[in-house]
Coordinates of C-alpha atoms in Angstrom, one line a residue:
Chain A
X207 CA 6.5 16.2 29.0
X208 CA 7.2 19.6 27.7
X209 CA 3.9 21.4 26.8
X210 CA 5.5 23.6 24.4
X211 CA 7.2 20.9 22.4
X212 CA 5.2 17.9 23.3
X213 CA 8.3 15.9 24.3
X214 CA 10.3 17.7 21.8
X215 CA 13.6 18.0 24.4
X216 CA 14.1 14.0 23.8
X217 CA 13.2 14.4 19.9
X218 CA 16.2 15.8 17.7
X219 CA 16.7 15.7 14.0
X220 CA 19.5 13.6 12.6
X221 CA 20.7 16.1 10.4
X222 CA 22.0 18.3 13.5
X223 CA 24.1 15.2 14.8
X224 CA 25.4 14.1 11.5
X225 CA 26.9 16.6 9.1
X226 CA 26.9 14.0 6.6
X227 CA 23.4 13.2 6.3
X228 CA 21.4 15.1 3.8
X229 CA 17.8 14.9 3.7
X230 CA 15.8 15.6 0.2
X231 CA 13.0 17.4 2.4
X232 CA 15.3 20.1 3.3
X233 CA 15.9 21.0 -0.3
X234 CA 13.7 23.5 -1.6
X235 CA 14.5 22.8 -5.1
X236 CA 13.4 19.2 -4.5
X237 CA 10.0 20.5 -3.6
X238 CA 9.8 22.7 -6.3
X239 CA 10.7 19.8 -8.9
X240 CA 7.9 17.9 -7.4
X241 CA 5.2 20.8 -7.8
X242 CA 6.3 21.3 -11.4
X243 CA 5.6 17.4 -12.2
X244 CA 2.5 17.4 -9.9
X245 CA 1.3 20.4 -12.3
X246 CA 2.3 18.4 -15.3
X247 CA 0.4 15.2 -14.7
X248 CA -2.7 16.9 -14.2
X249 CA -4.7 16.4 -17.5
X250 CA -5.7 20.2 -17.7
X251 CA -3.4 21.3 -20.6
X252 CA -4.6 21.8 -24.0
X253 CA -3.1 18.5 -25.6
X254 CA -5.2 17.2 -28.3
X255 CA -5.3 14.6 -31.0
X256 CA -3.5 11.3 -30.7
X257 CA 0.2 10.3 -30.4
X258 CA 1.0 6.7 -31.8
X259 CA -2.5 6.1 -32.1
X260 CA -3.4 6.9 -28.2
X261 CA -4.9 10.1 -26.6
X262 CA -1.9 12.5 -26.4
X263 CA -3.0 13.7 -22.8
X264 CA -2.6 10.0 -21.6
X265 CA 0.7 9.4 -23.4
X266 CA 1.8 12.6 -22.0
X267 CA 0.4 11.8 -18.4
X268 CA 2.5 8.6 -18.6
X269 CA 5.4 10.2 -19.8
X270 CA 5.1 12.7 -16.9
X271 CA 5.1 9.7 -14.6
X272 CA 7.9 7.9 -16.1
X273 CA 9.6 11.6 -15.5
X274 CA 8.6 11.7 -11.7
X275 CA 10.3 8.1 -11.6
X276 CA 13.6 9.2 -12.9
X277 CA 13.4 12.4 -10.7
X278 CA 12.5 10.4 -7.7
X279 CA 15.2 7.8 -8.4
X280 CA 17.6 10.5 -8.9
X281 CA 16.8 12.4 -5.5
X282 CA 17.1 9.1 -3.6
X283 CA 20.3 8.3 -4.8
X284 CA 22.0 11.8 -5.0
X285 CA 20.5 14.1 -2.7
X286 CA 19.9 11.6 0.3
X287 CA 23.4 11.1 1.8
X288 CA 23.5 8.9 4.8
X289 CA 26.7 7.7 6.3
X290 CA 25.6 4.8 8.3
X291 CA 27.4 1.9 7.9
X292 CA 26.3 -1.2 7.0
X293 CA 24.4 -2.8 10.3
X294 CA 26.1 -6.2 11.4
X295 CA 24.9 -6.2 15.0
X296 CA 22.7 -8.5 16.7
X297 CA 19.2 -7.1 17.8
X298 CA 18.2 -7.2 21.1
X299 CA 15.0 -5.3 21.1
X300 CA 14.3 -2.0 22.4
X301 CA 12.8 -2.8 25.9
Chain B
X263 CA -20.9 -14.2 -17.8
X264 CA -17.3 -15.5 -16.6
X265 CA -17.1 -15.5 -13.0
X266 CA -13.8 -16.5 -12.0
X267 CA -15.4 -19.9 -11.0
X268 CA -16.1 -20.4 -14.7
X269 CA -12.4 -20.8 -15.5
X270 CA -11.6 -24.2 -16.7
X271 CA -8.8 -25.2 -14.2
X272 CA -8.0 -28.9 -13.7
X273 CA -6.2 -31.0 -11.5
X274 CA -2.7 -29.8 -13.0
X275 CA -3.3 -26.4 -11.9
X276 CA -4.4 -27.4 -8.5
X277 CA -1.3 -29.6 -8.4
X278 CA 0.9 -26.4 -9.3
X279 CA -1.2 -24.2 -6.2
X280 CA -0.7 -27.2 -4.1
X281 CA 3.6 -27.0 -4.5
X282 CA 3.5 -23.5 -4.4
X283 CA 1.4 -23.8 -1.0
X284 CA 3.8 -26.1 0.3
X285 CA 7.0 -24.2 -0.5
X286 CA 5.7 -21.4 1.5
X287 CA 5.7 -23.6 4.5
X288 CA 8.8 -24.9 3.9
X289 CA 10.6 -21.4 3.9
X290 CA 8.3 -21.0 6.9
X291 CA 10.4 -23.8 8.7
X292 CA 13.5 -22.4 7.3
X293 CA 13.1 -18.9 8.6
X294 CA 12.3 -20.5 11.8
X295 CA 15.5 -22.5 11.9
X296 CA 17.5 -19.2 11.0
X297 CA 16.1 -17.1 13.9
X298 CA 18.7 -15.6 16.1
X299 CA 16.4 -14.8 19.3
X300 CA 13.4 -14.3 20.7
X301 CA 13.5 -10.7 20.5
X302 CA 10.7 -8.4 18.9
X303 CA 13.5 -6.9 16.5
X304 CA 14.1 -10.5 15.4
X305 CA 10.5 -11.6 15.0
X306 CA 9.0 -8.4 13.9
X307 CA 11.7 -6.8 11.7
X308 CA 13.9 -9.7 10.7
X309 CA 16.8 -8.6 12.7
X310 CA 17.2 -5.1 11.0
X311 CA 19.2 -7.4 8.2
X312 CA 17.3 -7.3 5.0
X313 CA 19.5 -7.0 1.9
X314 CA 18.7 -5.1 -1.4
X315 CA 17.1 -8.2 -3.1
X316 CA 14.7 -9.1 -0.3
X317 CA 14.0 -5.7 0.6
X318 CA 13.0 -4.6 -3.0
X319 CA 10.8 -7.8 -3.6
X320 CA 9.0 -7.7 -0.3
X321 CA 8.3 -3.8 -0.8
X322 CA 7.1 -4.7 -4.4
X323 CA 4.8 -7.5 -3.3
X324 CA 3.5 -5.8 -0.3
X325 CA 2.7 -2.7 -2.1
X326 CA 1.1 -4.7 -4.9
X327 CA -1.8 -6.4 -4.0
X328 CA -4.5 -8.8 -5.5
X329 CA -6.7 -5.2 -5.9
X330 CA -3.7 -4.4 -8.7
X331 CA -5.1 -7.5 -10.9
X332 CA -8.7 -7.3 -9.9
X333 CA -9.8 -4.0 -8.7
X334 CA -7.7 -1.7 -10.7
X335 CA -8.3 -3.6 -13.9
X336 CA -11.8 -3.2 -13.2
X337 CA -11.9 0.5 -12.3
X338 CA -9.5 1.0 -15.7
X339 CA -12.5 -0.7 -17.5
X340 CA -15.3 1.3 -15.9
X341 CA -13.3 4.6 -16.2
X342 CA -11.0 4.2 -19.2
X343 CA -7.8 6.0 -19.5
X344 CA -8.7 8.4 -16.6
X345 CA -7.3 5.4 -14.5
X346 CA -4.2 6.4 -15.4
X347 CA -4.5 8.2 -11.9
X348 CA -3.5 4.9 -10.3
X349 CA -0.1 5.1 -12.0
X350 CA 0.4 8.5 -10.6
X351 CA -0.7 7.4 -7.1
X352 CA 1.5 4.6 -7.1
X353 CA 4.4 6.9 -8.0
X354 CA 3.3 9.2 -5.4
X355 CA 3.5 6.8 -2.5
X356 CA 7.5 6.4 -3.3
X357 CA 7.9 10.2 -3.5
X358 CA 5.9 10.6 -0.4
X359 CA 8.5 8.2 1.4
X360 CA 11.2 10.9 0.3
X361 CA 9.5 13.0 2.8
X362 CA 10.1 11.3 6.0
X363 CA 11.9 8.2 5.4
X364 CA 15.5 9.6 5.6
X365 CA 15.0 11.1 9.0
X366 CA 12.9 8.1 10.3
X367 CA 15.5 5.4 9.2
X368 CA 18.1 7.0 11.3
X369 CA 16.2 7.8 14.4
X370 CA 14.8 4.0 14.0
X371 CA 18.3 2.7 14.2
X372 CA 19.4 4.8 17.3
X373 CA 16.3 4.2 19.2
X374 CA 15.6 0.5 17.7
X375 CA 11.9 1.2 16.8
X376 CA 9.7 -1.8 16.1
X377 CA 6.3 0.0 15.3
X378 CA 5.1 3.1 14.2
X379 CA 3.5 3.7 17.5
X380 CA 7.3 3.6 18.8
X381 CA 8.2 6.9 16.7
X382 CA 5.2 8.5 17.9
X383 CA 5.8 8.0 21.3
X384 CA 9.5 9.0 21.0
X385 CA 8.7 12.1 19.2
X386 CA 5.5 13.2 21.4
X387 CA 5.7 11.3 24.6
X388 CA 2.1 11.3 24.6
X389 CA 0.6 7.6 25.4
X390 CA -3.1 9.1 24.0
X391 CA -1.7 10.3 20.4
X392 CA 0.4 7.0 20.3
X393 CA -2.7 4.8 21.1
X394 CA -4.7 6.7 18.8
X395 CA -2.7 6.4 15.9
X396 CA -2.0 3.0 16.5
X397 CA -5.6 2.2 16.5
X398 CA -6.4 4.1 13.1
X399 CA -3.4 2.3 11.7
X400 CA -5.0 -1.6 13.0
X401 CA -8.2 -0.4 11.6
X402 CA -6.7 0.4 8.5
X403 CA -4.8 -2.8 8.1
X404 CA -7.9 -4.8 9.1
X405 CA -9.4 -3.4 6.4
X406 CA -6.6 -3.9 4.2
X407 CA -6.2 -7.8 5.2
X408 CA -9.8 -8.3 5.1
X409 CA -9.7 -6.7 1.1
X410 CA -7.0 -9.3 0.3
X411 CA -8.6 -12.2 2.1
X412 CA -11.7 -11.6 0.4
X413 CA -9.4 -11.6 -3.2
X414 CA -8.2 -15.0 -1.8
X415 CA -11.7 -16.1 -1.7
X416 CA -12.3 -15.0 -5.3
X417 CA -9.1 -16.5 -6.7
X418 CA -9.5 -19.8 -4.6
X419 CA -13.2 -20.5 -6.3
X420 CA -11.4 -20.2 -9.6
X421 CA -8.8 -22.7 -9.0
X422 CA -10.8 -25.0 -7.1
X423 CA -13.9 -24.9 -9.5
X424 CA -15.9 -25.4 -6.9
X425 CA -14.5 -28.8 -5.9
X426 CA -13.7 -27.7 -2.6
X427 CA -15.9 -25.1 -0.8
X428 CA -14.5 -21.6 -0.7
X429 CA -15.0 -20.9 2.8
X430 CA -12.3 -24.2 3.1
X431 CA -9.9 -22.8 0.7
X432 CA -9.9 -19.3 2.3
X433 CA -9.5 -20.9 5.9
X434 CA -6.9 -23.4 4.6
X435 CA -4.6 -20.6 3.1
X436 CA -5.0 -18.3 6.1
X437 CA -3.9 -21.1 7.8
X438 CA -0.6 -21.7 5.8
X439 CA -0.2 -18.0 6.2
X440 CA -0.6 -18.0 10.1
X441 CA 1.9 -21.3 10.4
X442 CA 4.8 -19.6 8.4
X443 CA 4.2 -16.4 9.7
X444 CA 4.3 -17.8 13.4
X445 CA 7.4 -19.8 12.5
X446 CA 9.6 -17.2 11.2
X447 CA 8.1 -13.7 11.7
X448 CA 9.3 -10.9 9.5
X449 CA 11.9 -13.3 8.2
X450 CA 9.3 -15.8 6.5
X451 CA 7.2 -13.0 5.2
X452 CA 9.8 -11.4 3.8
X453 CA 11.3 -14.4 1.9
X454 CA 8.0 -15.8 0.7
X455 CA 7.4 -12.2 -0.7
X456 CA 10.6 -12.8 -2.2
X457 CA 9.2 -15.6 -4.3
X458 CA 5.8 -13.9 -4.4
X459 CA 7.3 -10.5 -6.0
X460 CA 9.3 -12.5 -8.3
X461 CA 6.1 -14.6 -9.5
X462 CA 4.1 -11.3 -9.4
X463 CA 6.6 -9.5 -12.0
X464 CA 6.6 -12.3 -14.0
X465 CA 2.7 -12.2 -14.1
X466 CA 2.5 -8.8 -14.9
X467 CA 4.6 -9.6 -17.8
X468 CA 2.4 -12.9 -18.8
X469 CA -0.7 -10.5 -18.0
X470 CA 0.5 -7.8 -20.6
X471 CA 1.5 -10.6 -23.3
X472 CA -1.6 -12.2 -23.2
X473 CA -3.6 -9.0 -23.5
X474 CA -1.9 -7.6 -26.3
X475 CA -1.7 -11.0 -28.2
X476 CA -5.5 -11.9 -27.2
X477 CA -7.2 -8.5 -27.8
X478 CA -5.0 -6.4 -30.1
X479 CA -3.2 -3.1 -29.5
X480 CA -3.9 -0.3 -27.4
X481 CA -4.8 2.1 -30.8
X482 CA -7.0 -0.5 -32.1
X483 CA -8.8 -0.4 -28.7
X484 CA -8.8 3.1 -28.6
X485 CA -10.2 3.3 -32.2
X486 CA -13.3 1.0 -31.0
X487 CA -13.9 3.0 -28.2
X488 CA -13.9 6.2 -29.8
X489 CA -16.2 4.7 -32.4
X490 CA -19.0 3.9 -29.7
X491 CA -21.0 6.9 -28.2
X492 CA -21.2 4.9 -24.9
X493 CA -18.0 4.4 -24.6
X494 CA -16.3 7.6 -25.9
X495 CA -16.0 9.0 -22.5
X496 CA -13.2 6.4 -21.6
X497 CA -10.8 7.8 -23.8
X498 CA -11.6 11.8 -22.9
X499 CA -9.6 13.6 -20.6
X500 CA -11.6 13.9 -17.4
X501 CA -13.8 16.8 -16.5
X502 CA -13.3 19.5 -13.6
X503 CA -14.8 17.1 -11.2
X504 CA -12.8 14.2 -12.1
X505 CA -9.6 16.5 -11.9
X506 CA -10.5 17.3 -8.6
X507 CA -10.8 13.9 -7.8
X508 CA -7.5 12.8 -9.5
X509 CA -5.6 15.0 -7.2
X510 CA -7.6 13.9 -4.3
X511 CA -7.1 10.4 -4.6
X512 CA -3.6 11.1 -5.8
X513 CA -2.8 12.7 -2.6
X514 CA -4.6 10.2 -0.4
X515 CA -3.2 7.1 -1.8
X516 CA 0.3 8.6 -1.9
X517 CA 0.4 10.0 1.6
X518 CA -1.6 7.3 3.0
X519 CA 0.2 4.2 1.5
X520 CA 3.5 5.3 2.3
X521 CA 2.5 5.4 6.0
X522 CA 1.0 2.2 6.0
X523 CA 2.6 0.3 8.9
X524 CA 4.0 -2.6 7.0
X525 CA 5.8 0.0 4.7
X526 CA 7.0 1.8 7.8
X527 CA 8.6 -1.5 9.4
X528 CA 10.2 -2.2 6.1
X529 CA 12.1 1.2 6.6
X530 CA 13.3 0.0 9.7
X531 CA 14.3 -3.6 8.7
X532 CA 16.5 -2.1 6.1
X533 CA 20.0 -3.6 6.5
X534 CA 21.5 0.1 5.9
X535 CA 20.6 3.3 4.3
X536 CA 22.5 2.4 0.8
X537 CA 19.9 -0.7 0.7
X538 CA 16.8 1.4 1.3
X539 CA 18.0 3.8 -1.1
X540 CA 18.6 1.1 -3.6
X541 CA 15.5 -0.5 -3.1
X542 CA 13.3 2.7 -3.1
X543 CA 14.7 4.1 -6.4
X544 CA 13.8 0.8 -7.7
X545 CA 10.3 1.4 -6.6
X546 CA 9.8 4.3 -8.4
X547 CA 9.7 2.6 -11.5
X548 CA 7.7 -0.3 -10.7
X549 CA 4.2 1.6 -11.2
X550 CA 5.5 1.5 -15.1
X551 CA 5.7 -2.1 -15.2
X552 CA 2.8 -3.2 -12.8
X553 CA 0.0 -0.6 -12.8
X554 CA 0.1 0.4 -16.4
X555 CA -0.6 -3.3 -17.3
X556 CA -3.4 -3.7 -15.4
X557 CA -4.9 -0.4 -16.6
X558 CA -4.0 -1.5 -20.1
X559 CA -6.0 -4.7 -19.5
X560 CA -9.0 -3.0 -18.3
X561 CA -9.0 -0.1 -21.5
X562 CA -8.3 -3.1 -23.9
X563 CA -11.3 -5.3 -22.2
X564 CA -13.6 -2.2 -22.2
X565 CA -13.2 -1.8 -26.3
X566 CA -13.6 -5.7 -26.3
X567 CA -16.6 -6.4 -24.3
X568 CA -18.1 -2.5 -23.7
X569 CA -21.1 -3.7 -22.2
X570 CA -20.2 -6.2 -19.1
X571 CA -23.3 -5.0 -17.2
X572 CA -26.0 -6.2 -19.8
X573 CA -23.7 -9.5 -20.0
X574 CA -23.9 -10.2 -16.8
X575 CA -27.8 -9.8 -16.5
X576 CA -28.1 -11.7 -19.4
X577 CA -25.9 -14.9 -18.4
X578 CA -27.1 -14.4 -14.4
X579 CA -23.5 -13.7 -12.7
X580 CA -23.1 -14.7 -9.3
X581 CA -24.5 -12.3 -6.4
X582 CA -21.0 -11.4 -5.6
X583 CA -20.0 -10.8 -8.7
X584 CA -19.0 -7.0 -9.5
X585 CA -19.0 -7.1 -13.5
X586 CA -16.2 -4.4 -14.2
X587 CA -13.8 -6.4 -11.6
X588 CA -14.2 -9.7 -13.8
X589 CA -12.3 -8.5 -16.9
X590 CA -9.2 -10.2 -15.6
X591 CA -10.8 -13.2 -15.3
X592 CA -12.7 -12.7 -18.7
X593 CA -9.3 -12.3 -20.4
X594 CA -7.7 -15.4 -18.5
X595 CA -10.9 -17.5 -20.0
X596 CA -10.1 -16.3 -23.4
X597 CA -6.6 -17.4 -23.1
X598 CA -7.3 -20.6 -21.8
X599 CA -9.7 -21.3 -24.5
X600 CA -7.3 -20.7 -27.2
X601 CA -4.6 -23.3 -26.5
X602 CA -2.9 -25.7 -24.0
X603 CA 0.0 -22.9 -24.0
X604 CA -2.8 -20.1 -22.6
X605 CA -4.0 -22.6 -20.3
X606 CA -0.5 -22.8 -18.5
X607 CA -0.1 -19.4 -18.8
X608 CA -3.3 -18.7 -17.1
X609 CA -2.4 -21.0 -14.3
X610 CA 1.0 -19.2 -13.8
X611 CA -1.1 -16.0 -13.6
X612 CA -3.3 -17.1 -10.8
X613 CA -0.2 -18.6 -9.1
X614 CA 0.9 -14.5 -9.1
X615 CA -2.5 -13.7 -8.0
X616 CA -2.4 -15.8 -5.0
X617 CA 1.1 -14.5 -4.5
X618 CA -0.2 -10.7 -4.1
X619 CA -2.5 -11.7 -2.4
X620 CA -0.9 -13.5 0.1
X621 CA 1.9 -11.4 0.5
X622 CA 0.1 -8.5 1.1
X623 CA -2.0 -10.2 3.7
X624 CA 0.5 -11.8 5.4
X625 CA 2.7 -8.3 5.8
X626 CA -0.5 -6.4 7.0
X627 CA -1.1 -9.4 9.7
X628 CA 2.1 -9.2 10.8
X629 CA 2.1 -5.8 11.5
X630 CA -1.3 -5.4 13.2
X631 CA -0.1 -8.4 15.4
X632 CA 3.2 -6.2 16.1
X633 CA 1.0 -3.1 16.9
X634 CA -1.5 -4.8 19.0
X635 CA 1.4 -6.6 21.1
X636 CA 4.1 -4.1 21.4
X637 CA 2.0 -0.7 21.6
X638 CA -1.3 -2.1 23.4
X639 CA -0.2 -5.3 25.0
X640 CA 3.5 -4.7 26.1
X641 CA 2.6 -0.7 27.3
X642 CA -0.6 -1.2 29.0
X643 CA -1.5 -4.5 29.5
X644 CA 1.5 -6.2 30.8
X645 CA 4.4 -4.0 30.9
X646 CA 6.7 -6.0 32.6
X647 CA 6.6 -8.8 29.9
X648 CA 10.1 -9.6 28.7
X649 CA 10.7 -10.1 24.8
X650 CA 10.4 -13.8 24.6
X651 CA 7.0 -13.2 26.3
X652 CA 6.0 -10.5 23.6
X653 CA 6.9 -12.5 20.9
X654 CA 4.9 -15.6 22.1
X655 CA 1.8 -13.1 22.7
X656 CA 2.2 -11.5 19.2
X657 CA 2.2 -15.2 17.6
X658 CA -1.4 -15.8 19.5
X659 CA -2.6 -12.1 18.5
X660 CA -2.0 -13.2 14.8
X661 CA -3.9 -16.3 15.1
X662 CA -6.8 -14.7 17.1
X663 CA -7.1 -11.7 14.5
X664 CA -7.4 -13.8 11.7
X665 CA -10.6 -15.3 13.0
X666 CA -13.0 -12.1 12.5
X667 CA -11.1 -11.4 9.5
X668 CA -11.7 -14.6 7.4
X669 CA -15.2 -14.5 8.8
X670 CA -15.8 -11.0 7.5
X671 CA -14.3 -11.7 4.2
X672 CA -16.5 -14.6 3.5
X673 CA -19.6 -12.6 4.2
X674 CA -18.7 -9.2 2.8
X675 CA -20.3 -8.1 -0.6
X676 CA -18.9 -5.1 -2.0
X677 CA -16.5 -3.8 -4.7
X678 CA -13.0 -4.3 -3.7
X679 CA -11.9 -0.5 -5.1
X680 CA -14.4 0.7 -2.6
X681 CA -12.5 -1.2 0.5
X682 CA -9.3 0.5 -0.8
X683 CA -10.9 3.8 -0.5
X684 CA -12.6 3.1 3.0
X685 CA -9.5 2.6 4.8
X686 CA -7.6 5.6 3.3
X687 CA -10.1 8.0 4.6
X688 CA -9.2 7.5 8.3
X689 CA -5.2 6.3 8.1
X690 CA -4.2 9.7 6.4
X691 CA -5.4 11.5 9.4
X692 CA -1.8 10.2 10.9
X693 CA -0.3 12.1 8.2
X694 CA 0.9 15.1 10.1
X695 CA 1.7 13.1 13.1
X696 CA 4.4 11.5 11.1
X697 CA 5.2 13.8 7.9
X698 CA 5.0 16.9 10.0
X699 CA 6.1 15.4 13.3
X700 CA 9.5 14.2 11.7
X701 CA 10.4 17.5 10.7
X702 CA 8.6 20.3 12.8
X703 CA 10.0 20.6 16.2
X704 CA 7.4 23.0 17.0
X705 CA 4.6 20.3 16.7
X706 CA 3.0 19.2 20.2
X707 CA 1.3 16.1 20.9
X708 CA -2.0 17.7 22.4
X709 CA -2.3 19.8 18.7
X710 CA -1.6 16.7 16.7
X711 CA -4.0 14.8 18.8
X712 CA -6.8 17.2 18.4
X713 CA -6.0 17.8 14.6
X714 CA -6.5 14.0 14.3
X715 CA -10.0 14.0 16.4
X716 CA -11.3 16.9 14.1
X717 CA -10.0 15.2 11.1
X718 CA -11.9 12.1 12.0
X719 CA -15.2 14.2 13.1
X720 CA -14.8 15.9 9.6
X721 CA -14.2 12.7 7.6
X722 CA -17.0 10.9 9.3
X723 CA -19.5 13.6 9.3
X724 CA -19.3 13.9 5.6
X725 CA -19.2 10.1 5.0
X726 CA -22.4 9.6 7.3
X727 CA -24.2 12.9 6.6
X728 CA -27.3 11.2 5.4
X729 CA -27.3 8.6 8.0
X730 CA -26.6 11.4 10.9
X731 CA -29.5 13.6 9.4
X732 CA -27.0 16.7 8.7
X733 CA -27.6 16.2 4.9
X734 CA -30.1 14.7 2.9
X735 CA -27.3 12.1 1.4
X736 CA -24.0 10.8 2.6
X737 CA -20.8 13.0 1.2
X738 CA -18.3 10.3 0.9
X739 CA -16.9 12.9 -1.8
X740 CA -17.7 16.7 -2.2
X741 CA -16.9 18.3 -5.3
X742 CA -15.2 15.3 -6.3
X743 CA -12.7 15.7 -3.4
X744 CA -12.6 12.8 -1.0
X745 CA -14.2 13.4 2.9
X746 CA -10.8 12.1 4.4
X747 CA -9.0 14.7 2.4
X748 CA -11.3 17.5 3.8
X749 CA -10.8 16.0 7.0
X750 CA -6.8 16.1 6.6
X751 CA -7.2 19.6 5.7
X752 CA -8.9 20.4 9.0
X753 CA -6.4 18.4 10.5
X754 CA -3.4 19.9 8.9
X755 CA -4.7 23.5 9.7
X756 CA -4.9 22.5 13.3
X757 CA -1.3 21.6 13.5
X758 CA -0.2 24.5 11.9
X759 CA -1.9 26.5 14.6
X760 CA 1.3 25.2 16.7
X761 CA 3.8 27.2 14.2
X762 CA 2.0 30.6 15.7
X763 CA 2.2 29.6 19.0
X764 CA 5.6 29.0 19.3
X765 CA 7.0 31.9 17.0
X766 CA 10.7 31.8 18.4
X767 CA 11.2 28.2 16.9
X768 CA 8.9 28.7 13.6
X769 CA 11.4 26.8 11.5
X770 CA 10.8 22.8 10.6

């Protein structure tokens, strides 16, 4: 075991091996997007009164949650790229 | 007080449940016939061949449990609109997947991982760390399964109407789960989850219809809550401490639930990346169709019956009944008494509740079995065991584990959301090992192990501060922040020290 890397010599990120792989976690704008959504969903904003008979802060929080779902689906389907082909082989375990 | 046993279920309802249970056994038999070989990959990951429909429904059925019906609606009753937080933290789980699943999926394919421990050992080459993470995950899952079995007991009480003792029902349904799980492993679990997930989706649809039809609209409920000084706080936004609690809960559940072993194993089991991506994309929207409904039921019931505690005292609730967690049952009782149609809708709803509980419990149980077999037995007790032997041991482990879990479930008294909290406190100490471990090459096994131990010490020290004599009272939360999150902060800081010790490879 390598003390510096904790065995890291055996571990390599897949992105280095496969140029067709795109990891959302490596895109700074994805992090910024989630940071903004996280701030938006906190019930700290001066939103008063009711929207459609429901407290506006609660409606806003649910809308931000819906927006987070849309953004997440977008990131999963458009930013995360993986070229692996459908797996068809038999599984022989990993012993 | 309408505890669940007060619901007027007749023989017809029992027949529906009986048919449902028999169908699960039939699926187990079919899954056994479809098994390819006696490998661990086939038994625990269904041969890594899960397609979109099965994967999305098994992810859904596993993630949304009996606690979503009973615990979440109860919490929304107690806290009001503030429990909208649950929609956020269920969405946060899918977001959290994004930060490790893409790489983990690829590495798992290349190295044929079965358990989360396989990744930990591959990444860090440390047996100590692998065992530590495995033990924490097994603890969390035992707790999780315990909560499901507890809910199973409550649901069964309702359906059997006391005609069959609760312990017979819990043990009977546990045996059914064990049979179909032993027959087909993950294949059985995933296929039964497909049916259970379908029933669950239908169940939440029915619940929404019933709640709006029987109690009234949300604006009406909000107006009633606002008029009553005792309930007006249930429509107010959280205060400063409440907001800190929001953040803490959001991060704790979001980060923690995404690394549940059964969730990680479903990432391993996807047929291909496209299937996994499509499934997770759909999962991102399911809190809006599921958690929103549970919160809505809690808030509507808070307006309709504002003082359940007093009602419970007046009517002499059962010793194990937590008043707020009977709101789901109360709604069902109202509907059943209203019409024959309502009666059958509630029967379907209870089938959904059973489905939610069983699908979550069987997945957790299978994951525990895989970790004990592969990461403990296969590595330390019998390293020379072949795949067939390990698979056989895995089946026995599943049966052996169920005995103490069922026994504890039958004797445990406490509220369901409390059970949910307890496990996350410790499980989230594994977060750096997975989230940072997959991205940051500079992270060493020694530091991660130290971080986990320090995180556990801080978490347990705060949670048991009163008992240990460190403080006058225990501190499960401090300034609204869960002790587990404070422990995780210490844990992460220790892990980050590695980035300074290896300055030439600072990048992740």
